[in-house]
Amino acid sequence: MTPTPLEKVTALADAVVGRQLEQPVAKWMWGPALQGWAFALLQERVGERRYEAWIERFCGHYLRERPAVHSSDTVAPALVTYELERQGDARFAPLTEAAVGYLRALPRLEHGAADHLGTSGYARWYPDSAWIDSIMMLGVLASRWGADHGDREVLGRAAAMPGAYARLLKDQGSGLWAHSWWFPGPFGSRDSGGRRFPRGVAWARGNAWVVAALPLVWESLG
């Protein structure tokens, strides 16, 4: 029989987990974050704790050795810990709380966007900038957590993101989105009001973030 899509995805996840458990613990970053979130959702879908070893190893490591949460990319792993909370496992809640604390404290840039690099070391030399990645890395967690907790401040930040980023990054002709927007500043854009970077380029992965994230945000907003 031809494998179903779910069987194909599960087989792929099984192979990835088997290989990665022999490697060092993944970084507290957006890539492992979205992978771990997928594992948590997938094992709930198949009705067995199939990827528990990977999830426990990742979340347990950073519960013992607390990571720095200083950018959109380092907020994203809380998608894993918060999904576990939603499934009834609150052991890693302090990691979620650190990410939500960052969301609350993060000042907005012009036009309502968030500085993707936040308070990280990279932000010391990289210009103030809004990246399309943040809709996935910040927006999804903010919308889900804010809706579940009835937190109008956090939910309001999530609700404002699609429009704010569309104004900056969406090309009105093609409907496609650019990667980032550089705001004016000492190391940023010299154009009045800022500009898209790179110019005239629609980023494939960023457009995938839009397709994946917007329905999840809207679902939480109701």
Backbone as a ProteinNet text record, in pm:
[ID]
protein_1_A
[PRIMARY]
MTPTPLEKVTALADAVVGRQLEQPVAKWMWGPALQGWAFALLQERVGERRYEAWIERFCGHYLRERPAVHSSDTVAPALVTYELERQGDARFAPLTEAAVGYLRALPRLEHGAADHLGTSGYARWYPDSAWIDSIMMLGVLASRWGADHGDREVLGRAAAMPGAYARLLKDQGSGLWAHSWWFPGPFGSRDSGGRRFPRGVAWARGNAWVVAALPLVWESLG
[TERTIARY]
83.4	0	87.3	38.3	109.4	97.6	209.4	202	116.3	43.9	-33.3	61.7	15.9	100.9	146.6	59.5	98	206.2	194.6	297.1	431.2	428.2	552.3	618.4	538.2	592.2	648	576.9	621.8	752.9	764.2	888.1	1005.5	981.1	1085.9	1126.6	1027.9	1057.3	1133.3	1095.1	1165.7	1313.4	1339.4	1477.4	1557.9	1496.2	1564.6	1597	1499.9	1521.2	1630.8	1626.3	1727.5	1867.8	1884.3	2015.9	2055.5	1963.4	1998.5	2022.4	1964.7	1988.9	2133.8	2206.5	2347.9	2438	2379	2453.7	2435.6	2515.9	2496.3	2356.1	2311.1	2179.5	2172.4	2061.3	2045.1	2043.8	2082.3	2084.8	1943	1934.3	1807.6	1783.9	1734.9	1724.9	1600.5	1572.8	1448.4	1438.6	1548.9	1542.5	1501.7	1578.6	1536.2	1400.5	1368.1	1239.1	1123.2	1127.4	1016.9	1016.4	1132.5	1138.8	1078.3	1117.6	1064.1	915.1	867.7	724.2	650.3	706.6	646.5	641.9	749.7	750.5	639.5	623.1	521.1	381.1	357.1	225.9	204	309.8	297.8	269.8	337.8	314.4	174.8	121.8	-17.2	-112.1	-77.8	-163.2	-163.8	-48.7	-42.6	-84.5	-102	-153.6	-53	72.8	177.3	294	365.8	475.6	602.4	593.7	692.9	825.7	820.4	941.6	979.8	934.1	957.5	1106.8	1186.5	1329.5	1393.9	1361.6	1418.5	1367.9	1238.4	1177.5	1230.7	1235.2	1284.5	1430.5	1507.9	1650.8	1669.6	1597.2	1609	1559.9	1436.2	1377.5	1445.6	1478	1543.3	1679.8	1753.4	1886.3	1877.1	1781.7	1774	1698.2	1626.5	1570.6	1682.3	1781.6	1898	1995.6	2016.6	2110.6	2031.7	1979.3	1884.2	1944.9	1875	1926.5	1898.1	1973.3	1943.6	1826.1	1728	1614.9	1627.6	1677.1	1712.8	1679	1601.8	1570	1450.2	1395.1	1284.1	1322.9	1444.7	1489.4	1500.8	1526.1	1538.9	1408.6	1306.3	1170.4	1106.7	1137.5	1071.3	1071.3	1178.4	1174.1	1062.5	1009.7	897.6	772.3	769.4	660.4	656.2	773.7	780.9	731.3	787.6	753.3	606.9	555.7	415.6	321.1	358.9	276.4	268.9	379.3	376.5	283.2	283.4	189.6	45.5	18	-117.9	-160.1	-61.3	-90.1	-86	-68.1	-75.5	56	168	299.5	360.3	354.7	397.7	538.6	615.7	748.8	841.6	820.7	913.8	853.9	753.2	686.4	781.3	886	976.2	1039.7	1060.8	1117.1	1015	889.5	783	771.6	777	761.1	872.3	993.1	1103	1075.2	1020.8	989.6	876.1	773.3	661.9	709.3	798.7	855.6	928.8	1001.2	1069.5	967.4	859.1	755.5	697.7	676.1	618.8	714.1	842.5	939.7	992.4	974.9	1035.3	972.5	1049.6	992.6	965	861.1	828.9	909.5	942.5	1005.5	896.4	937.5	839	746.7	625.6	525.3	474	512.5	458.4	531	640.5	715.8	809	863.5	960.1	1098.7	1199.4	1337	1369.6	1394.8	1413.5	1529.9	1635.6	1754.5	1747.3	1644.3	1614.8	1730.6	1765.2	1874.2	1997.8	2005.5	2119.9	2245	2358.9	2484.1	2485.6	2416.5	2413.6	2349.3	2254.7	2183.4	2273.3	2392.9	2483.8	2541.4	2550.7	2607.9	2513	2411.2	2315.1	2208.4	2162.1	2062.7	1930.9	1855.1	1719.4	1644.8	1583.7	1524.8	1409.6	1311.4	1198.4	1214.2	1209.1	1224.9	1093.7	1064.3	941.2	937.6	1055.4	1063.7	986.2	980.8	921.1	773	704.9	563.2	548.1	641.6	638.9	699.3	815.2	890.8	829.9	772.1	707.9	555.5	501.8	357.4	275.9	322.4	243.4	238	353.5	353.2	269.6	287.5	212.8	63.1	19.7	-123.9	-179.8	-109.4	-158.8	-158.2	-45.8	-36.2	-133.1	-137.4	-224.8	-370.5	-413.6	-553.4	-586.6	-498.1	-524.4	-533.3	-454.6	-448.7	-533.3	-601.6	-681.7	-599.1	-475.7	-384.1	-394.9	-461.3	-488.2	-361.6	-262.2	-137.9	-62.5	-40	34.2	-45.4	-176.4	-259.5	-265	-266.7	-268.3	-142.6	-29.1	95.5	87	32.6	18.8	-77.4	-187	-288.2	-235.3	-142.9	-91	15.8	76.2	191.6	161.1	55.9	35.7	25.2	-53.9	-69.3	58.2	128.1	251.7	356.7	371.7	473.7	432.4	302.8	257.3	287.7	266.3	294	440.9	527.4	670.8	722.6	673.5	742.4	665.8	536.1	458.1	459.9	497.5	497.5	355.2	306.6	167.4	142.3	246.1	229.2	219.5	318.9	324.1	250.6	232.8	175.2	275.3	402	505.5	575.8	643.6	702.5	854.7	914.5	1060.1	1105.6	1237.1	1293	1286.4	1334.9	1346	1330.2	1316.9	1308.2	1411.8	1493.2	1593.1	1539.8	1538.9	1494.1	1610.3	1580.7	1687.9	1766.6	1894	1976.5	2123.4	2210.1	2354.3	2409.6	2357.3	2409	2302.8	2190.4	2080.1	2060.7	1935.9	1901.8	1924.4	1969.3	1982.2	1859.4	1767.6	1645.6	1548.9	1476.7	1377.2	1269.7	1253.7	1151.6	1199.9	1318.4	1370.6	1348.3	1390.4	1375.4	1379.4	1333	1340.6	1482.9	1520.7	1653.3	1640.7	1700.1	1758.8	1650.5	1686.6	1588.9	1543.2	1415.4	1361.5	1368.8	1377.9	1390.2	1276.4	1204	1102.1	1165	1169.2	1240.2	1146.9	1184.9	1096.3	1064.4	1165.7	1139.9	1050	1074.4	992.1	847	822.3	684.5	621.3	704.3	653.9	615.7	694.7	657.6	519.7	495.1	365.4	253	269.7	166.3	139.8	245.9	231.4	178.1	227.2	199.3	65.2	28.5	-92.8	-218.2	-242.7	-362.1	-356.5	-237.4	-224.2	-254.3	-205.5	-234.8	-382.9	-441.1	-583.7	-671.1	-632.5	-708	-716.5	-606.3	-606	-683.4	-681.7	-751.6	-903.6	-950	-1093.4	-1165.4
-119.7	0	125.4	229.8	357.2	424.4	469.7	536.1	661.9	688.5	811.6	928.4	1052.5	1167.8	1166.3	1128.5	1124.5	1020.1	905.7	801.9	847.7	922.6	974.2	1075.2	1164.9	1266.2	1200.1	1102.1	1032.5	958.7	894.7	824.1	921	1038.4	1139.2	1187.3	1216.2	1262.4	1155.9	1030.7	921.6	919.4	936.7	932.6	1051.7	1168.2	1288.4	1274.5	1229.9	1214.5	1112.2	999.5	897.3	947.4	1032.5	1087	1194	1281.6	1396.2	1358	1249.2	1208.3	1165.4	1141.5	1106.1	1228.6	1346	1469.7	1558.3	1665.2	1758.5	1818.4	1863.6	1925.3	2046.8	2058.3	2167.7	2303	2406.8	2541.7	2589.6	2681.6	2747.6	2853.8	2808.9	2894.2	2857.7	2938.7	2922.9	2789.2	2736.6	2611.4	2492.9	2462.5	2356.3	2385.2	2513.2	2549.6	2499.1	2529.1	2488.6	2337.1	2277.1	2131.4	2067.9	2118.1	2063	2084.7	2200.7	2227.9	2128.9	2102.3	2003.8	1866	1827.5	1698.6	1692.2	1800.5	1802	1790.7	1861.8	1853.7	1717.5	1663.4	1536.4	1422.2	1420.1	1308.3	1316.5	1436.6	1446.6	1392.1	1419.6	1374	1221.6	1158.2	1012.3	941.5	1017.5	959.1	880.4	909	844	939.9	927.4	1019.4	972.1	978.6	917.9	992.4	1124	1206.2	1264.3	1196.8	1243.3	1255.9	1163.5	1166.2	1294.7	1334.4	1457.7	1578.2	1584.2	1699.4	1713.9	1603	1605.1	1650.5	1602	1636.1	1784.5	1836.2	1976.8	2068.5	2048.5	2137.1	2119.4	1996.2	1972	2037	2032.7	2093.5	2242.9	2311.5	2456.4	2497.6	2405.2	2434.5	2436.2	2350	2346.6	2460	2486.7	2591.5	2696.8	2792.8	2887.5	2964.5	2967.3	3037.5	3187.1	3263.1	3405.7	3420.6	3498.9	3530.1	3677.8	3705.7	3842.7	3881	3799.1	3826.1	3742.1	3771	3690.1	3543.2	3518.5	3380.7	3302.7	3372.3	3302.9	3303.4	3368	3352.7	3225.7	3193.1	3083.5	2949.7	2909.4	2780.2	2767.4	2880.9	2873.5	2818.3	2812.1	2741	2594.9	2536.4	2397.1	2387.6	2468.9	2457.7	2493.9	2591.9	2628.2	2522.5	2460.3	2351	2236.8	2208.2	2105.5	2146.1	2273.6	2321	2299.6	2330.5	2313.6	2166.5	2079	1935.7	1880.2	1968.7	1926.5	1907.6	1941.5	1924.4	2062.6	2109.7	2246.1	2251.6	2144.6	2142.6	2249	2285.3	2378.3	2518.6	2547	2677.2	2794.8	2783.3	2898.6	2944.8	2853.1	2892.1	2970.3	2928.5	3004.6	3143.3	3149.5	3277.1	3375.2	3324.8	3413	3473.3	3393.1	3442.5	3544.2	3517.8	3611.9	3742	3733	3852.8	3937.9	3872.9	3945.2	4014.2	3943.7	4001.9	4128.5	4124.7	4240.8	4360.3	4332.9	4440.3	4496.3	4424	4464.1	4592.5	4698.8	4823.2	4807.7	4873.1	4869.9	4974.9	4940.4	5036.9	5119	5204.1	5278	5180.5	5225.3	5149	5028.1	5011.6	4903.6	4772.4	4766.2	4641.2	4623	4502.1	4471.3	4457.6	4503.6	4483.8	4335	4273.2	4128	4084.1	4163	4125.7	4171.5	4246.7	4279.1	4337.6	4269.2	4315.2	4226.5	4148.8	4060	4139.2	4072.1	4137	4186.2	4115.1	4156.1	4293.3	4325.7	4453	4572.8	4549.9	4661.1	4719.9	4636.3	4686.9	4676.2	4590.1	4575.9	4683.8	4743.3	4850.9	4801.7	4894.5	4861.1	4807.7	4690.6	4626.4	4535.5	4527.3	4435	4324.9	4200.3	4085.7	4008.1	3956	3880.2	3757.3	3705.3	3590.3	3611.9	3738	3765.5	3732.1	3732.7	3695.3	3552.2	3466.4	3327.6	3316	3375.9	3354.4	3425.6	3544	3618.1	3608.6	3628.1	3645.1	3524.4	3405.1	3285.2	3260.4	3268.7	3249.4	3357.3	3482.8	3591.2	3571.7	3529.7	3512.9	3395.1	3284	3165.5	3185.7	3236.1	3257.4	3367.8	3477.6	3589.1	3550.1	3472.3	3428.9	3333.9	3239.5	3141	3205.8	3312	3375.3	3502.2	3536.6	3658.1	3782.8	3783.1	3894.7	3990.3	4102.9	4195.4	4261.1	4281.9	4345.2	4255.2	4130.3	4037.8	4005.8	3985.6	3955.7	4074.7	4195	4314	4326.4	4288.3	4291.4	4194.1	4074.7	3976.9	4026.5	4087.9	4134.6	4244.5	4325.9	4438	4396	4279.7	4242.5	4223.4	4149.3	4128	4257.7	4352.8	4478.5	4559.8	4564.1	4642.4	4589.2	4458.8	4400	4404.9	4394	4404.8	4542.9	4646.6	4782.7	4800.7	4735.4	4750.2	4659.7	4536.9	4432.5	4376.8	4397.3	4336.1	4424.6	4364.9	4435.8	4440	4558.8	4572.9	4517.1	4511.2	4458.8	4307.3	4240.5	4093.8	4027.3	4101.3	4039.9	3961.2	3958.3	3883.5	3973.8	3909	3981	3979.3	4091.3	4101.1	4046.5	4032	3975	4072.5	4194.9	4283.1	4429	4512.1	4656.3	4720.9	4805.9	4878.5	5017.9	5053.5	5185.8	5284.6	5413.2	5512.4	5511	5538.9	5541.7	5547.9	5552.6	5564.2	5452.5	5330	5217	5158.2	5224.7	5169.4	5239.6	5249.6	5309.1	5460.4	5513.5	5658.6	5717.3	5631.7	5678.3	5732.3	5835.6	5891.7	5787.1	5751	5652.7	5509.9	5483	5347.3	5283.2	5156.1	5086.7	4935.7	4864.6	4718.2	4673.2	4562.6	4506.3	4354	4294.7	4361.2	4418.2	4513.5	4578	4482.8	4488.2	4418.7	4267	4209	4064.8	4011.6	3912.7	3843.5	3715.2	3699.9	3589.3	3470	3355.5	3238.1	3190	3175.4	3124.8	3221.6	3351.1	3449.3	3442.3	3421	3406.3	3278.9	3176.5	3055	3083.4	3168.5	3207.2	3273.2	3358.5	3427.2	3326.1	3234.5	3134.5	3047.5	3012.8	2926.2	3001.4	3124.2	3193.5	3265	3328.8	3411.7	3332.7	3213.8	3139.9	3105.8	3078.4	3045.3	3168.3	3284.3	3408.4	3439	3434.3	3464.6	3368.6	3243.2	3142.4	3181.2	3231.5	3271.9	3401.7	3490.4	3617.8	3601.2	3494.6	3470	3563.3
0	0	0	-65	-67.3	68.6	127.1	257.7	251.1	356.4	365.8	392.4	369.4	402.5	548.5	639.3	780	803	739	752.7	696.5	586.7	529	622.3	676.1	767.7	893.1	944.5	1065.1	1039.8	924.4	891.6	881.3	822	812.2	952	1035.8	1171.6	1250.2	1235.6	1302.9	1264.6	1134.8	1087	1140.3	1141.1	1190.2	1338.3	1417	1560.8	1588.9	1519.7	1541	1516.6	1416.7	1385.4	1485.7	1522.3	1606.8	1752	1797.7	1935.8	1958.9	1851.4	1861.4	1852.1	1834.1	1818.1	1941.6	1954.2	2065.8	2064.8	2180.8	2191.6	2098.6	2028.4	1933	2003.1	1930.6	1986.1	2016.9	2112.7	2145	2038	1924.1	1806.1	1726.9	1624.5	1550.2	1476.7	1422.2	1346.5	1432	1537.4	1628.9	1692.3	1709.7	1768.4	1683.2	1554	1468.1	1448	1448.4	1440	1565.4	1682.7	1806.5	1820.5	1776	1778.3	1688.3	1571.1	1480.9	1546.4	1616.7	1686.1	1791	1867	1972.1	1912.9	1804	1738.7	1674.7	1615.1	1544.8	1640.5	1754	1844.7	1908.1	1922.5	1967.8	1860.6	1734.6	1623	1611.9	1631.4	1617	1745.5	1854.1	1976.9	2058	2040.7	2120.8	2138.5	2248	2278.3	2206.9	2076.2	1988.3	1987	2009.4	1999.7	2135.5	2239.3	2375.2	2406.4	2356.3	2386.9	2335.2	2212.4	2156.1	2233.8	2258.2	2324.5	2467	2539.5	2677.8	2682.4	2590.5	2587.3	2559.8	2462.6	2424.4	2536.1	2580	2680.9	2816.6	2852.8	2980.5	2989	2879.6	2877.7	2907.9	2843.9	2860.5	2986.5	3047.1	3178.7	3282.5	3261.4	3352.8	3322.8	3195.8	3154	3076.2	3148.3	3090.3	2973.6	2862.4	2744.8	2752.5	2676.6	2661.3	2564.5	2604.1	2515.9	2481.2	2360.6	2327.3	2183.4	2114.2	1974.9	1934.4	1816.7	1767.3	1756.2	1710.3	1689.8	1820.1	1932	2060	2139.7	2087.3	2141.1	2085.6	1960.1	1889.3	1963.8	2035.5	2103.6	2207.8	2253	2346.5	2279	2147.3	2080.1	2124.2	2148.4	2194.1	2337.2	2426.3	2567.5	2591.9	2517.3	2539.4	2482.8	2372.1	2320	2420.5	2489.4	2592.9	2705.7	2742.2	2844.3	2799.2	2674.9	2623.3	2624.9	2616	2620.2	2763.1	2862	3001.4	3073.1	3009	3070.5	3094.5	3219.5	3251.9	3309.4	3298.6	3359.8	3304.2	3178.9	3113.8	3103.6	3183.9	3179.9	3202.2	3287.1	3302.8	3171.7	3079.3	2950.3	2868.6	2875.4	2809.1	2870.2	3002.5	3071.5	3034.5	3015	2974.1	2836.3	2745.8	2611.8	2616.3	2696.7	2708	2772.3	2869.7	2929.5	2827.3	2737.5	2630.8	2540	2507.3	2422.5	2484.8	2613.9	2682.9	2682.1	2702.8	2720.4	2588.6	2480	2353.3	2301.1	2285.6	2230.9	2081.8	2037.6	1895.4	1819.9	1696	1607.4	1538.6	1447	1368.8	1295.3	1269.6	1195.6	1273.7	1400.6	1482.6	1472.4	1399.9	1386.4	1506.1	1519.1	1624.4	1562.8	1635.6	1588.8	1599.1	1486.3	1485.1	1572.6	1577.3	1653.5	1798.8	1834.4	1972.5	2050.2	2159.2	2245.7	2232.7	2126.3	2106.8	2071.9	2077.6	2041.8	1898	1808.7	1668.9	1652.4	1741.5	1729.1	1753.9	1809.9	1836.1	1708.2	1604.7	1480.2	1361.9	1371.8	1261.3	1276.6	1168.2	1179.9	1238.4	1299.2	1341.6	1220	1236.2	1118.9	1158.1	1070	1084.8	980.9	1024.9	935.6	929.1	812.6	796.1	886.8	923.4	1013.8	1143.1	1189.7	1319.8	1325	1210.7	1212.5	1263.1	1225	1271.9	1411.4	1431.6	1554.7	1675.4	1653.3	1761	1755.9	1636.6	1623.3	1663.6	1626.8	1656.5	1806.6	1873.7	2018.4	2087.4	2047.5	2110.4	2094.6	1976.7	1953.7	2032.6	2035.4	2105.3	2256.6	2308.3	2452.4	2496.2	2420.6	2456.5	2456.9	2356.7	2350.8	2465	2492.2	2597.5	2735.5	2756.8	2888.5	2897.5	2788.7	2789.5	2812.5	2765.2	2787.1	2668.6	2689.8	2580.2	2526.8	2615	2570.3	2472.3	2512.1	2426.4	2300.6	2315.8	2199.6	2104.7	2161	2076.7	1992.8	2049.3	1971.8	1853.8	1881.2	1773	1666.2	1708.9	1613.7	1522.8	1575.2	1497	1396.8	1416.8	1335	1186.9	1147.9	1003.9	924.8	974.2	902.6	900	1014.9	1023.3	926.7	921.9	835	688.5	662.3	523.7	468	548.2	500.3	466.3	540.7	518	406.6	401.3	325.1	205.6	200	92.2	-32	-144.2	-271.6	-325.9	-352	-394.6	-534.3	-615.5	-750.2	-753.6	-697.1	-702.3	-586.6	-475.8	-356.1	-274.5	-319.4	-247.9	-146.1	-50.6	61.5	53.1	91.4	100.9	235.6	250.2	373.1	489.6	470.1	585.6	544.6	647.8	629.7	720.9	663.3	741.6	771.1	898.3	938.2	930.3	919.2	916.3	1046.8	1038	1157.8	1122.3	1223.4	1198.6	1110.7	1127.5	1049.6	956.5	946.6	868.8	736.4	696.8	569.6	572.2	459.7	445.7	377.6	335.7	271.3	375.2	340.9	431.7	460.5	586	622.9	619.6	560.5	554.2	418.2	406.3	278.1	298.1	198.3	201.5	172.8	237	213.4	201.7	98.8	-18.2	-109.1	-188.1	-275.9	-386	-416.9	-532.7	-526.8	-406.8	-393.6	-305.7	-356	-276.1	-223.2	-92.3	-28.2	-13.4	-70.9	-72.9	68.1	153.4	288.2	365.8	348.4	417.7	374.7	247.4	200.9	255.9	277.7	342.6	487.8	557.4	694.1	694.7	595.3	588	571.1	478	450.4	573.5	645.7	762.6	883.6	905.7	1030.8	1033	923.8	929.1	968.1	913.3	958.5	1107.8	1159.8	1302.4	1388.8	1345	1418.1	1413.3	1294.1	1279	1358.4	1362.1	1437.1	1585.5	1639.4	1780.4	1802.2	1703.3	1719	1712.8	1647	1641.5	1546.9
[MASK]
++++++++++++++++++++++++++++++++++++++++++++++++++++++++++++++++++++++++++++++++++++++++++++++++++++++++++++++++++++++++++++++++++++++++++++++++++++++++++++++++++++++++++++++++++++++++++++++++++++++++++++++++++++++++++++++

